[in-house]
């Protein structure tokens, strides 16, 4: 089982960055489509668009519709839940039974749980008691398969960059951390938001952050030839070994398949890979 994780495409329209953001998004999907073997799923961990606008979501949905693998989306702080839901209304996992865009995907050898960590009007994340309760219920629902959790805001201390904590309150991050660890069945946490590669732990659970697809917003030091190349993560699941994560660099020139970078995480900065 292979999951391609992309994040923080920050798609805009009518700005000087618009063309570049659309091109980077499109090249990333083309690169994923060219993978051999192909991924079983693509997860976008939020900040799909930059201003939450309906026309931005229409463009993003059109780009994601080109993906060969099933696509799962979750919101980031730049997203608008209502407009996101409207643009992806054909996806049956976006059930309107909750204010939050939280869901479980049961189709794979590892269960996938997407958690909505957005606090409306804030850049930092949040997590509520009702979400924690539901997460534990979902975790309990099936004892045999391990679980990978996807969030926009990383629920751990990020030790690269100036911001170490990405939640509004330490209490809300602690609530999420406790719920993640409650049953010992969650084996990986994959996040975005920070715009740079990072690795950490939630208790004993390995956790990582994928850099942003929008290269003009990317943080960290990259060699000149990589500065305009989007980076995404491939999470390969093996029942014995668990998840192994690989960074992939999308070539901005030449073939859409790009070039591959096999540097494993933890990689605080891809400049060293
Ligand atoms: Fe972002």
Tab-separated table of N, CA, C and O in Angstrom, residues 19 31 59 86 103 142 175 203-205 220-221 245 257 261:
chain	number	residue	atom	x	y	z
A	19	UNK	N	-0.374	31.614	-11.726
A	19	UNK	CA	0.067	30.667	-12.751
A	19	UNK	C	1.056	29.646	-12.172
A	19	UNK	O	0.989	28.456	-12.454
A	31	UNK	N	3.140	13.981	-11.757
A	31	UNK	CA	4.237	13.159	-11.225
A	31	UNK	C	3.685	11.948	-10.478
A	31	UNK	O	4.177	10.827	-10.634
A	59	UNK	N	-10.968	25.359	-9.436
A	59	UNK	CA	-9.697	25.082	-10.114
A	59	UNK	C	-8.973	23.915	-9.445
A	59	UNK	O	-8.460	23.017	-10.116
A	86	UNK	N	-18.456	22.023	-0.778
A	86	UNK	CA	-19.227	22.197	-2.019
A	86	UNK	C	-18.417	21.729	-3.227
A	86	UNK	O	-18.946	21.061	-4.121
A	103	UNK	N	-12.985	12.047	9.075
A	103	UNK	CA	-13.543	10.827	8.490
A	103	UNK	C	-12.542	9.672	8.559
A	103	UNK	O	-11.353	9.878	8.821
A	142	UNK	N	-12.309	-1.137	15.051
A	142	UNK	CA	-11.665	-2.243	14.340
A	142	UNK	C	-10.302	-2.476	14.951
A	142	UNK	O	-9.398	-1.651	14.787
A	175	UNK	N	-5.042	17.300	24.145
A	175	UNK	CA	-6.254	16.493	23.973
A	175	UNK	C	-6.114	15.581	22.756
A	175	UNK	O	-6.429	14.385	22.814
A	203	UNK	N	4.072	10.910	21.621
A	203	UNK	CA	4.379	9.775	22.494
A	203	UNK	C	5.352	8.863	21.771
A	203	UNK	O	6.448	9.279	21.381
A	204	UNK	N	4.909	7.629	21.505
A	204	UNK	CA	5.769	6.700	20.751
A	204	UNK	C	5.392	6.634	19.274
A	204	UNK	O	5.993	5.870	18.514
A	205	UNK	N	4.405	7.411	18.851
A	205	UNK	CA	3.946	7.353	17.452
A	205	UNK	C	4.828	8.256	16.590
A	205	UNK	O	4.918	9.458	16.837
A	220	UNK	N	12.973	26.602	4.661
A	220	UNK	CA	14.110	25.700	4.668
A	220	UNK	C	15.037	26.042	3.517
A	220	UNK	O	14.679	26.780	2.601
A	221	UNK	N	16.219	25.492	3.573
A	221	UNK	CA	17.262	25.843	2.612
A	221	UNK	C	17.356	24.765	1.540
A	221	UNK	O	17.598	23.603	1.841
A	245	UNK	N	8.581	6.403	4.944
A	245	UNK	CA	8.293	7.611	4.178
A	245	UNK	C	9.473	8.007	3.312
A	245	UNK	O	10.620	7.958	3.756
A	257	UNK	N	7.540	13.324	-14.835
A	257	UNK	CA	7.851	12.341	-13.799
A	257	UNK	C	8.931	12.838	-12.851
A	257	UNK	O	9.044	12.379	-11.732
A	261	UNK	N	14.202	11.535	-5.194
A	261	UNK	CA	15.149	11.746	-4.116
A	261	UNK	C	14.808	10.740	-3.038
A	261	UNK	O	13.744	10.792	-2.454
